[in-house]
Amino acid sequence: MNILHSLPREDGFYMPAEFEPHEGCFLIWPERPDSWAGGAYAARKAFVKVISAIARWEKVTVFASYNQYENARASLPPQVRVAELSTDDAWARDVSPVIVKNAAGEIRGIDWGFNAWGGLYDGLYFPWDRDNHVARKACDLLDIDCYDRRDFILEGGSIHADGEGTVMVTEECLLSPGRNPDLSREEIEQVLRDNLGAEKVLWLPYGIWGDETNGHVDNICAFTAPGEVVLAWTDDERDPQYERSMADLNYLQSQRDAKGRPITVHKLPLPRPVYVTEAECAALEPMDGEPTRSPGERLAASYVNFYIANGGIILPAFGDPADEQAAAVLQRCFPGREIVPIPARDILTGGGNIHCITSQVPKGNR
Amino acid sequence: MNILHSLPREDGFYMPAEFEPHEGCFLIWPERPDSWAGGAYAARKAFVKVISAIARWEKVTVFASYNQYENARASLPPQVRVAELSTDDAWARDVSPVIVKNAAGEIRGIDWGFNAWGGLYDGLYFPWDRDNHVARKACDLLDIDCYDRRDFILEGGSIHADGEGTVMVTEECLLSPGRNPDLSREEIEQVLRDNLGAEKVLWLPYGIWGDETNGHVDNICAFTAPGEVVLAWTDDERDPQYERSMADLNYLQSQRDAKGRPITVHKLPLPRPVYVTEAECAALEPMDGEPTRSPGERLAASYVNFYIANGGIILPAFGDPADEQAAAVLQRCFPGREIVPIPARDILTGGGNIHCITSQVPKGNR
């Protein structure tokens, strides 16, 4: 693995879309008892379901700590690879390399800086050094070169790409003061252009209300094809999400993508509000004295947080009537893929969902 | 990775010879301050030379602890892969999987039990749990199936195979009371037959005098071709090694291999005795209160501890007049390979040599 300091765009590399073919997927085995209730036991069961579903179509590599390697190995299907790797938590999307590709099909990784979604300003845990080393190690395991971009804070969940020059982010997240406070919006956009090969950056105003990542785009809006997105939506005007989704819709309808296309927006209904229970809070074990969640807190539940596997859509299910509606919308958007709903409450209570715990490796020439 | 409980021989698998083609090689980044003098600094420099030499011909994967990953990555050439993996020390030969192969070219690993060369009886450190987990993780990284043989204590350095049904061990090591004391010699031989596909086991009486592995075969004798070995040799009758090498020579000359061939023995001279210095001992930092070595202790220096890479022989050099003689013998044994001598004192003082710190992965069909 070479550590590169050049710019991917100048080297001819760009970020492919998630709906393009993958050679694999990374996840991290959950363990942290202040993120995952009940010693992470229920979360691990839910992760196994997600991993097993993805493994039907892709080579999955699961990173596990030294202490959890044998448990992960024994819990996961044999076609899944388990690799010892130290992390601070289990959000593979945000700590894995963003993989870029060139016209010849070569793939390389980008190792962004990671500061636990806001560092000492409003980050979610400290320290985060293990997480910050994951991307480089993942590139090393893949045996691909790695761009050193640790001077710029960015998580994989805060960007989406259509693979044709358009990248989508939220202002709420990328302009949040805990990430790159010394850079202007224009400078941040330039970093996205230089590293992801973006010719057009779509800046949605907002993410999901209450999302503790400062509104990652991957919980509110996702490309389903070039020029097409799904947007998390509610018709309930009293829901604080209503104005946010409406602002994003208006923005998207005012924009064109890198190829000059208008953006077709498919509304993906939100489930009814999901609140964390007293029992779930009591089952969290504080690691630094502060409670992670309070009973009655609304969780950032959204069907947009699905993973696009080669042959399927791994979709969070909440036991809500909207589960089926969401599956139906996505089946129309992805006619060639099987919709695989997975009960996701035990992932959601950790603070994210299926897209957040996965990170695809686009197919590359070797 | 499937964990298998069947017998490799019954599944059609056998251990190939080291001189057959490799797809790669494992090493472990040294760190332990009671094994490696001066905080392992000099050892790491020597390891880098060995790794760089092997990397000319093979894909090398180096396992490093969380704390040493970045140092290893920065110190090693880019074509070398570094993977985070916890170990107790740096003896890849003894803790890596022994890879077996079938007629179709499929490869699988064997995960033997490891107890630090003798466990609580006469083992060299405690605990050894990290080491005991390396083999399985290495198979997982290779994405090959793994035989669970943890109920039998064996290190890779205690066996050599000719790839044609003959396996060579020492009685001193395999019958030592710290390994499998409840098994008879016949039962131990049966384990070798069942797992390595051996039809004939050569039981040399002795290893190198003072070798703290209880006389691993890989420091005294190695196959250079089917029916041919090099044997560590001294003509000095006052050297305690003399009788040992003589006994091994007599044994080898009395035996035939699995194919019925007599064994051709090439004598490989020993260097002059190498003694650990007061300064080297002072630079060891005890981890459990006991000193690892005493000044004046004779080290088990031997040229037989070379590594056979695809295109070269990575040979320990001691700054001794015999360095050149040893290189000349090996050049005749391996006419198609480049002899690459590497100054090895800083590896030897850790307790082993180049063969001990390497473990080949035979070429397999994927």
JSON list of C-alpha atoms in Angstrom, two decimals, chain A residues 95-264:
[
{"chain": "A", "resi": 95, "resn": "VAL", "atom": "CA", "xyz": [-14.53, 5.12, 9.56]},
{"chain": "A", "resi": 96, "resn": "SER", "atom": "CA", "xyz": [-13.85, 2.95, 6.49]},
{"chain": "A", "resi": 97, "resn": "PRO", "atom": "CA", "xyz": [-12.06, 4.30, 3.44]},
{"chain": "A", "resi": 98, "resn": "VAL", "atom": "CA", "xyz": [-14.18, 5.96, 0.79]},
{"chain": "A", "resi": 99, "resn": "ILE", "atom": "CA", "xyz": [-13.13, 3.99, -2.28]},
{"chain": "A", "resi": 100, "resn": "VAL", "atom": "CA", "xyz": [-12.49, 5.80, -5.54]},
{"chain": "A", "resi": 101, "resn": "LYS", "atom": "CA", "xyz": [-12.00, 4.30, -8.98]},
{"chain": "A", "resi": 102, "resn": "ASN", "atom": "CA", "xyz": [-10.46, 5.32, -12.30]},
{"chain": "A", "resi": 103, "resn": "ALA", "atom": "CA", "xyz": [-11.44, 4.62, -15.89]},
{"chain": "A", "resi": 104, "resn": "ALA", "atom": "CA", "xyz": [-9.23, 1.52, -15.94]},
{"chain": "A", "resi": 105, "resn": "GLY", "atom": "CA", "xyz": [-11.12, 0.11, -12.96]},
{"chain": "A", "resi": 106, "resn": "GLU", "atom": "CA", "xyz": [-8.29, 0.55, -10.45]},
{"chain": "A", "resi": 107, "resn": "ILE", "atom": "CA", "xyz": [-9.53, 1.30, -6.93]},
{"chain": "A", "resi": 108, "resn": "ARG", "atom": "CA", "xyz": [-7.89, 3.35, -4.17]},
{"chain": "A", "resi": 109, "resn": "GLY", "atom": "CA", "xyz": [-9.06, 4.38, -0.72]},
{"chain": "A", "resi": 110, "resn": "ILE", "atom": "CA", "xyz": [-9.38, 7.78, 0.92]},
{"chain": "A", "resi": 111, "resn": "ASP", "atom": "CA", "xyz": [-8.42, 7.96, 4.58]},
{"chain": "A", "resi": 112, "resn": "TRP", "atom": "CA", "xyz": [-10.29, 11.01, 5.92]},
{"chain": "A", "resi": 113, "resn": "GLY", "atom": "CA", "xyz": [-9.83, 12.41, 9.39]},
{"chain": "A", "resi": 114, "resn": "PHE", "atom": "CA", "xyz": [-12.38, 11.06, 11.87]},
{"chain": "A", "resi": 115, "resn": "ASN", "atom": "CA", "xyz": [-13.25, 12.81, 15.15]},
{"chain": "A", "resi": 116, "resn": "ALA", "atom": "CA", "xyz": [-16.35, 10.97, 16.37]},
{"chain": "A", "resi": 117, "resn": "TRP", "atom": "CA", "xyz": [-18.81, 13.33, 14.66]},
{"chain": "A", "resi": 118, "resn": "GLY", "atom": "CA", "xyz": [-17.61, 16.60, 16.09]},
{"chain": "A", "resi": 119, "resn": "GLY", "atom": "CA", "xyz": [-14.47, 16.09, 18.16]},
{"chain": "A", "resi": 120, "resn": "LEU", "atom": "CA", "xyz": [-14.26, 18.00, 21.41]},
{"chain": "A", "resi": 121, "resn": "TYR", "atom": "CA", "xyz": [-16.94, 20.39, 20.15]},
{"chain": "A", "resi": 122, "resn": "ASP", "atom": "CA", "xyz": [-19.89, 18.01, 19.94]},
{"chain": "A", "resi": 123, "resn": "GLY", "atom": "CA", "xyz": [-18.43, 14.58, 19.22]},
{"chain": "A", "resi": 124, "resn": "LEU", "atom": "CA", "xyz": [-20.08, 11.50, 20.66]},
{"chain": "A", "resi": 125, "resn": "TYR", "atom": "CA", "xyz": [-17.15, 9.85, 22.39]},
{"chain": "A", "resi": 126, "resn": "PHE", "atom": "CA", "xyz": [-13.53, 10.31, 23.31]},
{"chain": "A", "resi": 127, "resn": "PRO", "atom": "CA", "xyz": [-11.00, 9.04, 22.40]},
{"chain": "A", "resi": 128, "resn": "TRP", "atom": "CA", "xyz": [-11.52, 8.12, 18.75]},
{"chain": "A", "resi": 129, "resn": "ASP", "atom": "CA", "xyz": [-7.98, 7.20, 17.74]},
{"chain": "A", "resi": 130, "resn": "ARG", "atom": "CA", "xyz": [-8.77, 3.57, 16.98]},
{"chain": "A", "resi": 131, "resn": "ASP", "atom": "CA", "xyz": [-11.54, 4.62, 14.62]},
{"chain": "A", "resi": 132, "resn": "ASN", "atom": "CA", "xyz": [-9.26, 7.13, 12.97]},
{"chain": "A", "resi": 133, "resn": "HIS", "atom": "CA", "xyz": [-6.86, 4.31, 12.01]},
{"chain": "A", "resi": 134, "resn": "VAL", "atom": "CA", "xyz": [-9.43, 1.99, 10.46]},
{"chain": "A", "resi": 135, "resn": "ALA", "atom": "CA", "xyz": [-9.49, 3.37, 6.92]},
{"chain": "A", "resi": 136, "resn": "ARG", "atom": "CA", "xyz": [-5.79, 2.98, 6.33]},
{"chain": "A", "resi": 137, "resn": "LYS", "atom": "CA", "xyz": [-5.77, -0.56, 7.72]},
{"chain": "A", "resi": 138, "resn": "ALA", "atom": "CA", "xyz": [-8.74, -1.50, 5.57]},
{"chain": "A", "resi": 139, "resn": "CYS", "atom": "CA", "xyz": [-6.88, -0.29, 2.46]},
{"chain": "A", "resi": 140, "resn": "ASP", "atom": "CA", "xyz": [-3.86, -2.31, 3.59]},
{"chain": "A", "resi": 141, "resn": "LEU", "atom": "CA", "xyz": [-5.99, -5.45, 3.89]},
{"chain": "A", "resi": 142, "resn": "LEU", "atom": "CA", "xyz": [-7.46, -4.79, 0.45]},
{"chain": "A", "resi": 143, "resn": "ASP", "atom": "CA", "xyz": [-3.94, -4.21, -0.80]},
{"chain": "A", "resi": 144, "resn": "ILE", "atom": "CA", "xyz": [-4.90, -0.93, -2.46]},
{"chain": "A", "resi": 145, "resn": "ASP", "atom": "CA", "xyz": [-3.22, 2.47, -2.29]},
{"chain": "A", "resi": 146, "resn": "CYS", "atom": "CA", "xyz": [-4.54, 5.01, 0.18]},
{"chain": "A", "resi": 147, "resn": "TYR", "atom": "CA", "xyz": [-4.88, 8.79, -0.01]},
{"chain": "A", "resi": 148, "resn": "ASP", "atom": "CA", "xyz": [-3.91, 10.49, 3.25]},
{"chain": "A", "resi": 149, "resn": "ARG", "atom": "CA", "xyz": [-6.68, 13.05, 3.82]},
{"chain": "A", "resi": 150, "resn": "ARG", "atom": "CA", "xyz": [-6.58, 12.96, 7.62]},
{"chain": "A", "resi": 151, "resn": "ASP", "atom": "CA", "xyz": [-6.36, 16.74, 7.68]},
{"chain": "A", "resi": 152, "resn": "PHE", "atom": "CA", "xyz": [-10.00, 16.96, 6.56]},
{"chain": "A", "resi": 153, "resn": "ILE", "atom": "CA", "xyz": [-12.73, 15.59, 8.85]},
{"chain": "A", "resi": 154, "resn": "LEU", "atom": "CA", "xyz": [-15.34, 13.63, 6.94]},
{"chain": "A", "resi": 155, "resn": "GLU", "atom": "CA", "xyz": [-17.42, 10.50, 7.53]},
{"chain": "A", "resi": 156, "resn": "GLY", "atom": "CA", "xyz": [-18.61, 8.19, 4.77]},
{"chain": "A", "resi": 157, "resn": "GLY", "atom": "CA", "xyz": [-22.20, 8.67, 5.93]},
{"chain": "A", "resi": 158, "resn": "SER", "atom": "CA", "xyz": [-22.06, 12.38, 5.19]},
{"chain": "A", "resi": 159, "resn": "ILE", "atom": "CA", "xyz": [-21.64, 11.94, 1.41]},
{"chain": "A", "resi": 160, "resn": "HIS", "atom": "CA", "xyz": [-23.50, 10.19, -1.39]},
{"chain": "A", "resi": 161, "resn": "ALA", "atom": "CA", "xyz": [-22.35, 9.99, -5.00]},
{"chain": "A", "resi": 162, "resn": "ASP", "atom": "CA", "xyz": [-24.20, 9.14, -8.20]},
{"chain": "A", "resi": 163, "resn": "GLY", "atom": "CA", "xyz": [-21.02, 7.92, -9.89]},
{"chain": "A", "resi": 164, "resn": "GLU", "atom": "CA", "xyz": [-21.53, 10.44, -12.68]},
{"chain": "A", "resi": 165, "resn": "GLY", "atom": "CA", "xyz": [-20.04, 13.53, -11.10]},
{"chain": "A", "resi": 166, "resn": "THR", "atom": "CA", "xyz": [-22.71, 14.49, -8.56]},
{"chain": "A", "resi": 167, "resn": "VAL", "atom": "CA", "xyz": [-22.10, 14.33, -4.83]},
{"chain": "A", "resi": 168, "resn": "MET", "atom": "CA", "xyz": [-24.79, 15.03, -2.22]},
{"chain": "A", "resi": 169, "resn": "VAL", "atom": "CA", "xyz": [-24.22, 16.32, 1.32]},
{"chain": "A", "resi": 170, "resn": "THR", "atom": "CA", "xyz": [-26.07, 18.33, 3.96]},
{"chain": "A", "resi": 171, "resn": "GLU", "atom": "CA", "xyz": [-25.15, 21.82, 5.06]},
{"chain": "A", "resi": 172, "resn": "GLU", "atom": "CA", "xyz": [-26.13, 20.85, 8.58]},
{"chain": "A", "resi": 173, "resn": "CYS", "atom": "CA", "xyz": [-23.35, 18.28, 8.71]},
{"chain": "A", "resi": 174, "resn": "LEU", "atom": "CA", "xyz": [-20.55, 19.52, 6.49]},
{"chain": "A", "resi": 175, "resn": "LEU", "atom": "CA", "xyz": [-20.73, 23.07, 7.85]},
{"chain": "A", "resi": 176, "resn": "SER", "atom": "CA", "xyz": [-21.07, 21.95, 11.49]},
{"chain": "A", "resi": 177, "resn": "PRO", "atom": "CA", "xyz": [-18.47, 23.64, 13.74]},
{"chain": "A", "resi": 178, "resn": "GLY", "atom": "CA", "xyz": [-17.09, 20.34, 15.09]},
{"chain": "A", "resi": 179, "resn": "ARG", "atom": "CA", "xyz": [-15.55, 19.24, 11.80]},
{"chain": "A", "resi": 180, "resn": "ASN", "atom": "CA", "xyz": [-13.62, 21.69, 9.63]},
{"chain": "A", "resi": 181, "resn": "PRO", "atom": "CA", "xyz": [-14.42, 25.06, 11.25]},
{"chain": "A", "resi": 182, "resn": "ASP", "atom": "CA", "xyz": [-11.55, 26.88, 9.55]},
{"chain": "A", "resi": 183, "resn": "LEU", "atom": "CA", "xyz": [-12.80, 26.09, 6.06]},
{"chain": "A", "resi": 184, "resn": "SER", "atom": "CA", "xyz": [-15.47, 28.01, 4.18]},
{"chain": "A", "resi": 185, "resn": "ARG", "atom": "CA", "xyz": [-18.30, 26.29, 2.37]},
{"chain": "A", "resi": 186, "resn": "GLU", "atom": "CA", "xyz": [-16.45, 26.95, -0.91]},
{"chain": "A", "resi": 187, "resn": "GLU", "atom": "CA", "xyz": [-13.27, 25.41, 0.44]},
{"chain": "A", "resi": 188, "resn": "ILE", "atom": "CA", "xyz": [-15.14, 22.36, 1.69]},
{"chain": "A", "resi": 189, "resn": "GLU", "atom": "CA", "xyz": [-16.81, 21.97, -1.68]},
{"chain": "A", "resi": 190, "resn": "GLN", "atom": "CA", "xyz": [-13.39, 22.13, -3.31]},
{"chain": "A", "resi": 191, "resn": "VAL", "atom": "CA", "xyz": [-12.18, 19.27, -1.13]},
{"chain": "A", "resi": 192, "resn": "LEU", "atom": "CA", "xyz": [-15.16, 17.20, -2.29]},
{"chain": "A", "resi": 193, "resn": "ARG", "atom": "CA", "xyz": [-14.45, 18.08, -5.91]},
{"chain": "A", "resi": 194, "resn": "ASP", "atom": "CA", "xyz": [-10.75, 17.30, -5.61]},
{"chain": "A", "resi": 195, "resn": "ASN", "atom": "CA", "xyz": [-11.17, 14.01, -3.79]},
{"chain": "A", "resi": 196, "resn": "LEU", "atom": "CA", "xyz": [-14.45, 12.53, -5.01]},
{"chain": "A", "resi": 197, "resn": "GLY", "atom": "CA", "xyz": [-14.22, 13.79, -8.57]},
{"chain": "A", "resi": 198, "resn": "ALA", "atom": "CA", "xyz": [-17.41, 15.80, -8.05]},
{"chain": "A", "resi": 199, "resn": "GLU", "atom": "CA", "xyz": [-18.40, 18.32, -10.69]},
{"chain": "A", "resi": 200, "resn": "LYS", "atom": "CA", "xyz": [-21.60, 19.25, -8.88]},
{"chain": "A", "resi": 201, "resn": "VAL", "atom": "CA", "xyz": [-22.20, 19.20, -5.14]},
{"chain": "A", "resi": 202, "resn": "LEU", "atom": "CA", "xyz": [-25.82, 19.12, -3.98]},
{"chain": "A", "resi": 203, "resn": "TRP", "atom": "CA", "xyz": [-26.08, 20.84, -0.58]},
{"chain": "A", "resi": 204, "resn": "LEU", "atom": "CA", "xyz": [-29.31, 19.73, 1.09]},
{"chain": "A", "resi": 205, "resn": "PRO", "atom": "CA", "xyz": [-30.05, 22.03, 3.99]},
{"chain": "A", "resi": 206, "resn": "TYR", "atom": "CA", "xyz": [-30.97, 19.38, 6.56]},
{"chain": "A", "resi": 207, "resn": "GLY", "atom": "CA", "xyz": [-30.69, 15.80, 7.69]},
{"chain": "A", "resi": 208, "resn": "ILE", "atom": "CA", "xyz": [-33.10, 13.92, 9.97]},
{"chain": "A", "resi": 209, "resn": "TRP", "atom": "CA", "xyz": [-34.29, 15.78, 13.07]},
{"chain": "A", "resi": 210, "resn": "GLY", "atom": "CA", "xyz": [-32.38, 14.65, 16.13]},
{"chain": "A", "resi": 211, "resn": "ASP", "atom": "CA", "xyz": [-29.73, 12.76, 14.17]},
{"chain": "A", "resi": 212, "resn": "GLU", "atom": "CA", "xyz": [-26.66, 12.93, 16.40]},
{"chain": "A", "resi": 213, "resn": "THR", "atom": "CA", "xyz": [-24.30, 12.88, 13.41]},
{"chain": "A", "resi": 214, "resn": "ASN", "atom": "CA", "xyz": [-25.31, 16.50, 12.73]},
{"chain": "A", "resi": 215, "resn": "GLY", "atom": "CA", "xyz": [-27.59, 15.33, 9.97]},
{"chain": "A", "resi": 216, "resn": "HIS", "atom": "CA", "xyz": [-25.73, 12.83, 7.80]},
{"chain": "A", "resi": 217, "resn": "VAL", "atom": "CA", "xyz": [-27.13, 12.76, 4.28]},
{"chain": "A", "resi": 218, "resn": "ASP", "atom": "CA", "xyz": [-27.31, 8.96, 4.37]},
{"chain": "A", "resi": 219, "resn": "ASN", "atom": "CA", "xyz": [-30.23, 9.06, 6.79]},
{"chain": "A", "resi": 220, "resn": "ILE", "atom": "CA", "xyz": [-32.30, 11.56, 4.78]},
{"chain": "A", "resi": 221, "resn": "CYS", "atom": "CA", "xyz": [-31.60, 11.12, 1.07]},
{"chain": "A", "resi": 222, "resn": "ALA", "atom": "CA", "xyz": [-29.94, 8.56, -1.21]},
{"chain": "A", "resi": 223, "resn": "PHE", "atom": "CA", "xyz": [-29.33, 8.12, -4.92]},
{"chain": "A", "resi": 224, "resn": "THR", "atom": "CA", "xyz": [-31.22, 5.20, -6.43]},
{"chain": "A", "resi": 225, "resn": "ALA", "atom": "CA", "xyz": [-29.96, 5.92, -9.95]},
{"chain": "A", "resi": 226, "resn": "PRO", "atom": "CA", "xyz": [-28.25, 8.86, -11.65]},
{"chain": "A", "resi": 227, "resn": "GLY", "atom": "CA", "xyz": [-30.73, 11.75, -11.44]},
{"chain": "A", "resi": 228, "resn": "GLU", "atom": "CA", "xyz": [-32.99, 9.93, -8.96]},
{"chain": "A", "resi": 229, "resn": "VAL", "atom": "CA", "xyz": [-33.13, 10.00, -5.18]},
{"chain": "A", "resi": 230, "resn": "VAL", "atom": "CA", "xyz": [-35.30, 8.80, -2.33]},
{"chain": "A", "resi": 231, "resn": "LEU", "atom": "CA", "xyz": [-36.02, 11.44, 0.33]},
{"chain": "A", "resi": 232, "resn": "ALA", "atom": "CA", "xyz": [-37.26, 10.68, 3.86]},
{"chain": "A", "resi": 233, "resn": "TRP", "atom": "CA", "xyz": [-40.72, 12.20, 4.07]},
{"chain": "A", "resi": 234, "resn": "THR", "atom": "CA", "xyz": [-43.60, 12.91, 6.42]},
{"chain": "A", "resi": 235, "resn": "ASP", "atom": "CA", "xyz": [-46.94, 14.55, 5.68]},
{"chain": "A", "resi": 236, "resn": "ASP", "atom": "CA", "xyz": [-47.38, 15.40, 9.35]},
{"chain": "A", "resi": 237, "resn": "GLU", "atom": "CA", "xyz": [-46.89, 19.16, 9.56]},
{"chain": "A", "resi": 238, "resn": "ARG", "atom": "CA", "xyz": [-46.50, 18.99, 13.36]},
{"chain": "A", "resi": 239, "resn": "ASP", "atom": "CA", "xyz": [-43.50, 16.69, 13.06]},
{"chain": "A", "resi": 240, "resn": "PRO", "atom": "CA", "xyz": [-40.27, 18.71, 13.35]},
{"chain": "A", "resi": 241, "resn": "GLN", "atom": "CA", "xyz": [-39.05, 16.67, 10.41]},
{"chain": "A", "resi": 242, "resn": "TYR", "atom": "CA", "xyz": [-41.70, 18.11, 8.13]},
{"chain": "A", "resi": 243, "resn": "GLU", "atom": "CA", "xyz": [-40.02, 21.47, 7.52]},
{"chain": "A", "resi": 244, "resn": "ARG", "atom": "CA", "xyz": [-36.66, 19.81, 7.07]},
{"chain": "A", "resi": 245, "resn": "SER", "atom": "CA", "xyz": [-37.82, 17.33, 4.45]},
{"chain": "A", "resi": 246, "resn": "MET", "atom": "CA", "xyz": [-39.79, 20.10, 2.73]},
{"chain": "A", "resi": 247, "resn": "ALA", "atom": "CA", "xyz": [-36.71, 22.36, 2.59]},
{"chain": "A", "resi": 248, "resn": "ASP", "atom": "CA", "xyz": [-34.66, 19.51, 1.12]},
{"chain": "A", "resi": 249, "resn": "LEU", "atom": "CA", "xyz": [-37.39, 18.73, -1.43]},
{"chain": "A", "resi": 250, "resn": "ASN", "atom": "CA", "xyz": [-37.56, 22.36, -2.52]},
{"chain": "A", "resi": 251, "resn": "TYR", "atom": "CA", "xyz": [-33.79, 22.49, -2.81]},
{"chain": "A", "resi": 252, "resn": "LEU", "atom": "CA", "xyz": [-33.59, 19.29, -4.86]},
{"chain": "A", "resi": 253, "resn": "GLN", "atom": "CA", "xyz": [-36.33, 20.49, -7.18]},
{"chain": "A", "resi": 254, "resn": "SER", "atom": "CA", "xyz": [-34.38, 23.70, -7.79]},
{"chain": "A", "resi": 255, "resn": "GLN", "atom": "CA", "xyz": [-31.21, 21.89, -8.80]},
{"chain": "A", "resi": 256, "resn": "ARG", "atom": "CA", "xyz": [-29.73, 19.99, -11.72]},
{"chain": "A", "resi": 257, "resn": "ASP", "atom": "CA", "xyz": [-27.04, 17.35, -11.42]},
{"chain": "A", "resi": 258, "resn": "ALA", "atom": "CA", "xyz": [-23.57, 17.26, -12.97]},
{"chain": "A", "resi": 259, "resn": "LYS", "atom": "CA", "xyz": [-25.02, 16.00, -16.23]},
{"chain": "A", "resi": 260, "resn": "GLY", "atom": "CA", "xyz": [-27.64, 18.78, -16.32]},
{"chain": "A", "resi": 261, "resn": "ARG", "atom": "CA", "xyz": [-30.53, 16.49, -15.36]},
{"chain": "A", "resi": 262, "resn": "PRO", "atom": "CA", "xyz": [-33.27, 17.59, -12.99]},
{"chain": "A", "resi": 263, "resn": "ILE", "atom": "CA", "xyz": [-33.48, 15.43, -9.87]},
{"chain": "A", "resi": 264, "resn": "THR", "atom": "CA", "xyz": [-36.42, 13.03, -9.63]}
]
